[in-house]
Amino acid sequence: MVESLYGLEEEKKSIWVFAEQTDGVLEGVSLELLAKGRQLADEVGWQLGGLLLGHQVEGLVEEIFAHNADEVWLADHPLLEVYTVDAYAPVTQEAISRGKPSIFLAGATPNGRDLAGRLGVRLRTGLTADCTDLRINPENGVLVSEVTGFGGGVLALIEAPKHRPQMATVRPGVFPPAEAGPSKPGRVVKIDAELSEEMLRTQVVERVIGEGVDLTRAPVLVIGGRGVEGHFDMLSELAQSLEGDIGATRPPVDDGYIDRERQIGQTGVICRPKVAIVCGVSGAFQFVVGIQEADTVIAINTDPEAPIFEFADYCIVGDVFQVLPALKQALQAADKVPHV
Ligand SMILES: Cc1cc2nc3c(=O)[nH]c(=O)nc-3n(C[C@H](O)[C@H](O)[C@H](O)COP(=O)(O)OP(=O)(O)OC[C@H]3O[C@@H](n4cnc5c(N)ncnc54)[C@H](O)[C@@H]3O)c2cc1C
């Protein structure tokens, strides 16, 4: 077996989180990983580090400390302003080779996935992608990464006991973020990024930001499945009146009734709303993983045997085309919805 660049004897008992930033703003998933990393580090008495790369991003160091990191490793260079794997991979490798963390976590964003994959090869270590949970075995400090496989039929626990760092990526929304506390100063380690234009094989010519939706932050979600037969306008009205947003299962997305960015579940978005109103959805595992952290789930389905009812807090056996208008009427009577 190929050995990693450093092993168990040399590792430092620390967890590092890739503090990914875009235009000087930290990604939400990095804050979620800092919260999870803090919890794990406290359980085993380790240190938590944030790895921050960019240009003129020193202002973010305080924010990382406010999210409970003990130390921040910082590389500042004009060629790190915009993410490219050619620039980020060698600098991250240099930082990891110096700091030798036991664990390195990154968000499963396009850049996080790209970077983690490249690092896995460069550091000759393993990478578990798209984890749904993480824990550390307190006996031996081994990271146990949980992933689902075969369409949710298998829950696998993956360990890399002999290779360091132990790496994992996690999608946005899987872990809750922690509130920022008062920033308590920690150790800042500066990394000299030795980069030149010739090292970069790609050039970012233009970056276009689409008007995307972020369902991970919606407090209320009205979700439609195949049973709503594409009538998302009806769901949208209810969602707006409750200051929420709409989501969908995969079939209406595949049928072109709604944008793919609104798909919830294993291959969609993982959400944690306060309330999810789930309409005409059977409750397949691949969907349920997307809302299993919701505070309250209300399900409407004509089939009393629908699996979604085993998961929901409130179960309404009925036709969504009758229940939703009745629900809207009841909310109007309670003055929760504007009369139109
Ligand atoms: C690898 C893999 C990944 C997947 N990823 C995802 C994913 O990310 N997200 C996802 O959603 N799915 C995903 N799927 C698909 C998933 O397995 C299910 O097929 C899908 O979730 C079913 O969607 P549904 O509940 O809308 O449709 P159905 O399973 O067809 O259920 C429709 C429900 O609507 C009810 N209904 C019908 N008419 C009415 C009415 N008038 N009023 C009330 N109820 C009514 C029916 O009783 C039924 O229970 C994935 C599958 C695979 C294999």
Coordinates of C-alpha atoms and ligand atoms in Angstrom, one line a residue:
M1 CA 0.0 0.0 0.0
V2 CA 1.3 3.5 -0.9
E3 CA 2.2 5.5 2.2
S4 CA 0.9 9.0 2.8
L5 CA 3.4 11.8 2.9
Y6 CA 3.2 11.8 6.7
G7 CA 1.8 9.2 9.0
L8 CA 0.4 8.5 12.4
E9 CA 3.7 9.2 14.2
E10 CA 4.0 12.7 12.8
E11 CA 0.3 13.9 12.8
K12 CA -0.8 16.7 15.0
K13 CA -4.0 16.1 17.0
S14 CA -6.0 18.7 15.1
I15 CA -8.9 19.1 12.6
W16 CA -8.5 21.5 9.8
V17 CA -11.4 23.0 7.9
F18 CA -10.9 24.6 4.4
A19 CA -12.3 28.1 5.1
E20 CA -13.5 28.6 1.5
Q21 CA -14.2 32.2 0.5
T22 CA -15.5 33.8 -2.6
D23 CA -15.1 37.6 -3.0
G24 CA -14.1 37.9 0.7
V25 CA -17.2 36.1 2.0
L26 CA -16.9 32.7 3.7
E27 CA -19.0 29.9 2.3
G28 CA -21.8 28.8 4.5
V29 CA -20.6 25.2 4.4
S30 CA -17.3 26.3 5.8
L31 CA -19.0 27.7 8.9
E32 CA -21.0 24.5 9.2
L33 CA -17.8 22.5 9.1
L34 CA -16.2 24.8 11.7
A35 CA -19.2 24.1 14.0
K36 CA -18.9 20.3 13.4
G37 CA -15.1 20.4 13.7
R38 CA -15.4 22.2 17.0
Q39 CA -17.8 19.6 18.4
L40 CA -15.5 16.8 17.2
A41 CA -12.3 18.4 18.5
D42 CA -13.9 19.1 21.9
E43 CA -14.9 15.4 22.2
V44 CA -11.4 14.2 21.8
G45 CA -9.5 17.2 23.2
W46 CA -7.9 18.3 19.8
Q47 CA -7.3 21.7 18.2
L48 CA -9.4 23.2 15.4
G49 CA -7.8 25.0 12.6
G50 CA -9.1 27.0 9.6
L51 CA -7.2 27.1 6.4
L52 CA -7.8 30.4 4.6
L53 CA -6.5 31.2 1.1
G54 CA -7.2 34.3 -1.0
H55 CA -6.0 37.8 -1.6
Q56 CA -6.5 40.6 1.0
V57 CA -8.7 38.3 3.0
E58 CA -7.0 38.9 6.4
G59 CA -10.3 40.4 7.6
L60 CA -11.8 36.9 7.6
V61 CA -9.4 35.6 10.2
E62 CA -11.5 37.2 13.0
E63 CA -14.6 35.6 11.6
I64 CA -13.0 32.2 11.7
F65 CA -11.9 32.7 15.3
A66 CA -15.5 33.9 16.1
H67 CA -16.5 30.4 14.8
N68 CA -14.3 28.8 17.5
A69 CA -11.2 27.9 15.6
D70 CA -8.0 27.8 17.7
E71 CA -5.7 28.7 14.8
V72 CA -5.9 30.0 11.3
W73 CA -3.4 29.1 8.6
L74 CA -3.4 32.0 6.1
A75 CA -2.0 32.3 2.6
D76 CA -2.4 35.7 0.9
H77 CA -1.3 36.1 -2.7
P78 CA -2.8 37.9 -5.8
L79 CA -2.9 34.5 -7.7
L80 CA -5.1 33.1 -4.9
E81 CA -7.8 35.8 -5.4
V82 CA -9.9 33.6 -7.6
Y83 CA -9.9 29.8 -7.1
T84 CA -7.9 27.7 -9.5
V85 CA -6.7 24.2 -8.6
D86 CA -3.3 25.0 -9.9
A87 CA -2.8 27.7 -7.3
Y88 CA -4.8 26.4 -4.4
A89 CA -3.5 22.8 -4.5
P90 CA 0.3 23.4 -4.0
V91 CA -0.3 26.1 -1.3
T92 CA -2.7 23.9 0.6
Q93 CA -0.3 21.0 0.2
E94 CA 2.5 23.1 1.6
A95 CA 0.3 24.2 4.6
I96 CA -0.8 20.6 5.4
S97 CA 2.7 19.3 5.1
R98 CA 3.8 21.9 7.7
G99 CA 0.8 21.7 10.0
K100 CA 0.2 17.9 9.6
P101 CA -3.4 17.9 10.8
S102 CA -4.9 14.5 11.5
I103 CA -8.1 15.5 9.7
F104 CA -8.9 17.8 6.8
L105 CA -12.5 18.7 6.0
A106 CA -13.8 20.7 3.0
G107 CA -17.2 21.6 1.8
A108 CA -18.5 19.6 -1.2
T109 CA -18.8 22.8 -3.3
P110 CA -17.4 22.7 -6.8
N111 CA -14.1 24.2 -5.6
G112 CA -14.0 22.1 -2.4
R113 CA -14.5 18.9 -4.3
D114 CA -11.9 19.9 -6.9
L115 CA -9.3 20.8 -4.3
A116 CA -9.9 17.8 -2.0
G117 CA -9.6 15.3 -4.9
R118 CA -6.3 16.9 -6.1
L119 CA -5.0 16.9 -2.5
G120 CA -5.9 13.2 -2.0
V121 CA -3.5 12.3 -4.9
R122 CA -0.8 14.8 -3.9
L123 CA -0.7 13.7 -0.3
R124 CA -1.3 10.1 -1.1
T125 CA -4.2 9.8 1.3
G126 CA -7.8 8.8 1.1
L127 CA -10.8 11.0 0.6
T128 CA -14.4 10.2 1.6
A129 CA -16.7 12.4 -0.5
D130 CA -20.2 13.6 0.3
C131 CA -20.4 12.4 3.9
T132 CA -23.7 12.5 5.7
D133 CA -22.1 12.3 9.2
L134 CA -18.6 12.4 10.8
R135 CA -17.3 11.1 14.1
I136 CA -14.0 10.3 15.7
N137 CA -13.2 7.0 17.4
P138 CA -11.9 8.3 20.8
E139 CA -9.8 5.1 21.2
N140 CA -7.6 5.6 18.2
G141 CA -8.4 9.0 16.7
V142 CA -9.7 7.5 13.5
L143 CA -12.3 9.5 11.6
V144 CA -15.4 7.5 10.8
S145 CA -17.1 9.0 7.8
E146 CA -20.7 8.0 7.0
V147 CA -21.8 7.9 3.4
T148 CA -24.8 6.4 1.6
G149 CA -24.5 4.2 -1.4
F150 CA -26.6 2.2 -3.9
G151 CA -29.3 4.8 -3.9
G152 CA -29.5 4.9 -0.1
G153 CA -29.8 1.1 0.2
V154 CA -26.4 0.9 2.0
L155 CA -25.0 3.1 4.8
A156 CA -21.2 2.8 4.7
L157 CA -18.8 3.8 7.4
I158 CA -15.4 4.6 5.9
E159 CA -12.1 4.8 7.7
A160 CA -8.5 5.5 6.6
P161 CA -6.7 4.3 9.7
K162 CA -3.1 4.5 8.3
H163 CA -3.1 7.5 6.1
R164 CA -3.0 11.2 7.0
P165 CA -4.6 13.6 6.8
Q166 CA -8.0 11.8 6.9
M167 CA -10.0 13.8 4.4
A168 CA -13.7 14.2 3.9
T169 CA -16.1 16.5 2.0
V170 CA -19.5 17.4 3.2
R171 CA -22.4 19.0 1.3
P172 CA -23.9 22.3 2.4
G173 CA -26.7 21.9 4.8
V174 CA -25.7 18.6 6.3
F175 CA -24.5 20.1 9.6
P176 CA -26.0 23.2 11.3
P177 CA -23.8 26.2 11.6
A178 CA -23.0 27.7 15.0
E179 CA -23.8 31.4 15.8
A180 CA -20.6 33.5 15.7
G181 CA -19.4 34.3 19.2
P182 CA -17.1 37.1 20.2
S183 CA -13.9 36.6 18.3
K184 CA -11.2 35.3 20.7
P185 CA -7.7 35.7 19.2
G186 CA -5.9 32.5 18.4
R187 CA -2.7 31.6 16.6
V188 CA -2.3 32.9 13.0
V189 CA 0.2 31.0 10.9
K190 CA 1.2 32.7 7.6
I191 CA 2.1 30.6 4.6
D192 CA 4.4 32.1 1.9
A193 CA 2.6 31.2 -1.3
E194 CA 5.2 30.7 -3.9
L195 CA 3.2 31.1 -7.1
S196 CA 3.8 32.4 -10.5
E197 CA 1.6 33.0 -13.6
E198 CA 3.3 30.1 -15.4
M199 CA 2.1 27.6 -12.8
L200 CA -1.5 28.4 -13.6
R201 CA -2.8 26.4 -16.6
T202 CA -6.3 27.9 -16.4
Q203 CA -7.3 31.5 -16.4
V204 CA -10.6 32.8 -15.1
V205 CA -11.9 35.1 -17.9
E206 CA -15.2 35.9 -16.4
R207 CA -17.3 34.9 -13.5
V208 CA -21.1 35.0 -13.9
I209 CA -23.3 34.7 -10.8
G210 CA -26.7 33.3 -11.6
E211 CA -29.8 34.2 -9.7
G212 CA -29.8 31.0 -7.8
V213 CA -32.0 30.0 -4.9
D214 CA -30.7 28.9 -1.5
L215 CA -33.2 26.4 -0.1
T216 CA -30.8 25.6 2.8
R217 CA -31.8 28.9 4.4
A218 CA -35.6 28.8 3.9
P219 CA -37.5 28.6 7.2
V220 CA -40.6 27.2 5.5
L221 CA -40.6 24.9 2.6
V222 CA -43.6 23.8 0.6
I223 CA -42.5 20.7 -1.3
G224 CA -44.3 19.1 -4.2
G225 CA -43.9 15.6 -5.5
R226 CA -45.3 13.7 -8.5
G227 CA -48.8 13.9 -6.8
V228 CA -49.1 17.7 -7.4
E229 CA -49.0 17.1 -11.2
G230 CA -46.8 20.1 -11.9
H231 CA -49.1 22.6 -10.1
F232 CA -46.3 24.4 -8.4
D233 CA -48.1 27.7 -8.7
M234 CA -50.5 26.5 -6.0
L235 CA -47.6 25.6 -3.7
S236 CA -45.8 28.8 -4.5
E237 CA -48.8 30.9 -3.3
L238 CA -48.8 29.1 0.0
A239 CA -45.0 29.3 0.4
Q240 CA -45.0 33.1 -0.3
S241 CA -47.7 33.7 2.3
L242 CA -45.7 31.8 4.9
E243 CA -42.5 33.6 3.8
G244 CA -41.0 30.4 2.6
D245 CA -40.0 28.8 -0.6
I246 CA -40.9 25.9 -2.8
G247 CA -39.0 22.6 -3.4
A248 CA -39.6 19.4 -5.2
T249 CA -38.9 15.7 -5.5
R250 CA -37.0 14.4 -8.4
P251 CA -39.9 13.4 -10.7
P252 CA -41.3 16.9 -11.2
V253 CA -37.8 18.1 -11.9
D254 CA -37.1 15.4 -14.4
D255 CA -40.5 16.2 -16.0
G256 CA -39.4 19.8 -16.4
Y257 CA -42.1 21.4 -14.1
I258 CA -39.5 23.0 -11.8
D259 CA -35.8 23.9 -11.9
R260 CA -33.3 21.3 -10.8
E261 CA -31.8 23.7 -8.1
R262 CA -35.1 23.1 -6.2
Q263 CA -34.7 19.4 -6.0
I264 CA -34.4 18.1 -2.4
G265 CA -32.8 14.9 -1.4
Q266 CA -29.7 12.8 -1.9
T267 CA -28.9 14.1 -5.3
G268 CA -30.4 17.5 -4.6
V269 CA -30.3 19.9 -1.7
I270 CA -30.2 19.0 2.0
C271 CA -32.4 21.4 3.9
R272 CA -33.3 22.0 7.5
P273 CA -36.4 24.2 7.6
K274 CA -38.5 24.9 10.6
V275 CA -41.5 23.6 8.8
A276 CA -41.8 21.4 5.7
I277 CA -45.2 20.9 4.1
V278 CA -44.7 17.9 1.8
C279 CA -47.4 17.5 -0.8
G280 CA -48.0 14.4 -3.0
V281 CA -44.7 12.8 -2.1
S282 CA -44.4 9.1 -1.4
G283 CA -41.4 9.4 1.0
A284 CA -38.5 7.5 -0.8
F285 CA -35.3 7.4 1.2
Q286 CA -33.5 9.5 -1.4
F287 CA -35.9 12.3 -0.8
V288 CA -36.3 12.0 3.0
V289 CA -32.5 12.5 3.6
G290 CA -33.0 16.0 2.3
I291 CA -35.5 17.0 5.0
Q292 CA -34.6 14.7 7.9
E293 CA -33.3 17.7 9.9
A294 CA -36.5 19.7 9.5
D295 CA -38.1 20.7 12.8
T296 CA -41.7 19.8 11.8
V297 CA -42.9 17.9 8.8
I298 CA -46.5 18.0 7.6
A299 CA -47.3 15.5 4.9
I300 CA -50.4 15.4 2.6
N301 CA -51.0 12.2 0.6
T302 CA -54.0 10.3 -0.6
D303 CA -52.5 7.0 0.3
P304 CA -52.7 6.2 4.0
E305 CA -49.9 3.7 3.6
A306 CA -47.4 6.2 2.0
P307 CA -44.0 5.8 3.7
I308 CA -43.8 9.6 4.2
F309 CA -46.3 9.2 7.0
E310 CA -43.9 7.2 9.0
F311 CA -41.5 10.1 9.0
A312 CA -44.0 13.1 9.2
D313 CA -45.0 14.8 12.5
Y314 CA -48.5 15.6 11.1
C315 CA -50.2 13.3 8.6
I316 CA -53.0 14.5 6.4
V317 CA -54.6 11.7 4.4
G318 CA -56.3 13.6 1.5
D319 CA -56.1 15.0 -1.9
V320 CA -53.6 17.9 -2.1
F321 CA -56.0 19.7 -4.5
Q322 CA -58.6 19.8 -1.7
V323 CA -56.3 20.1 1.3
L324 CA -54.2 23.0 0.2
P325 CA -57.1 25.4 -0.6
A326 CA -58.7 24.4 2.7
L327 CA -55.4 25.1 4.4
K328 CA -55.1 28.5 2.7
Q329 CA -58.7 29.3 3.8
A330 CA -57.9 28.4 7.4
L331 CA -54.8 30.5 7.4
Q332 CA -56.7 33.4 5.9
A333 CA -59.3 33.1 8.6
A334 CA -56.5 33.2 11.1
D335 CA -55.2 36.3 9.2
K336 CA -51.9 34.6 8.4
V337 CA -52.4 34.9 4.6
P338 CA -53.4 38.1 2.7
H339 CA -56.9 37.8 1.2
V340 CA -56.6 37.9 -2.6
Ligands
LIG1 C1 -29.5 7.3 -6.9 C2 -30.8 7.9 -6.7 C3 -30.9 9.2 -6.3 C4 -32.1 9.9 -6.1 N1 -32.1 11.1 -5.6 C5 -33.3 11.7 -5.3 C6 -33.4 13.0 -4.8 O1 -32.4 13.7 -4.5 N2 -34.6 13.5 -4.5 C7 -35.8 12.8 -4.8 O2 -36.8 13.4 -4.5 N3 -35.7 11.6 -5.3 C8 -34.5 11.1 -5.6 N4 -34.5 9.8 -6.2 C9 -35.8 9.2 -6.6 C10 -36.6 8.6 -5.5 O3 -36.1 7.2 -5.3 C11 -38.1 8.6 -5.7 O4 -38.4 8.0 -6.9 C12 -38.7 10.0 -5.7 O5 -38.4 10.7 -4.5 C13 -40.2 9.8 -5.8 O6 -40.8 11.1 -5.9 P1 -42.3 11.3 -5.5 O7 -42.5 11.0 -4.1 O8 -42.7 12.7 -5.9 O9 -43.1 10.4 -6.5 P2 -43.9 9.0 -6.2 O10 -43.0 8.1 -5.5 O11 -44.5 8.7 -7.5 O12 -45.0 9.5 -5.2 C14 -46.1 10.3 -5.5 C15 -47.0 10.3 -4.3 O13 -48.1 11.2 -4.5 C16 -49.3 10.7 -3.9 N5 -50.4 11.4 -4.6 C17 -50.8 11.2 -5.9 N6 -51.8 12.1 -6.2 C18 -52.0 12.8 -5.0 C19 -52.9 13.8 -4.7 N7 -53.8 14.4 -5.6 N8 -52.9 14.3 -3.4 C20 -52.0 13.9 -2.5 N9 -51.1 12.9 -2.8 C21 -51.1 12.4 -4.0 C22 -49.2 9.2 -4.2 O14 -50.0 8.5 -3.3 C23 -47.7 9.0 -4.0 O15 -47.4 8.6 -2.7 C24 -33.3 9.2 -6.4 C25 -33.2 7.9 -6.8 C26 -32.0 7.2 -7.0 C27 -32.0 5.8 -7.5

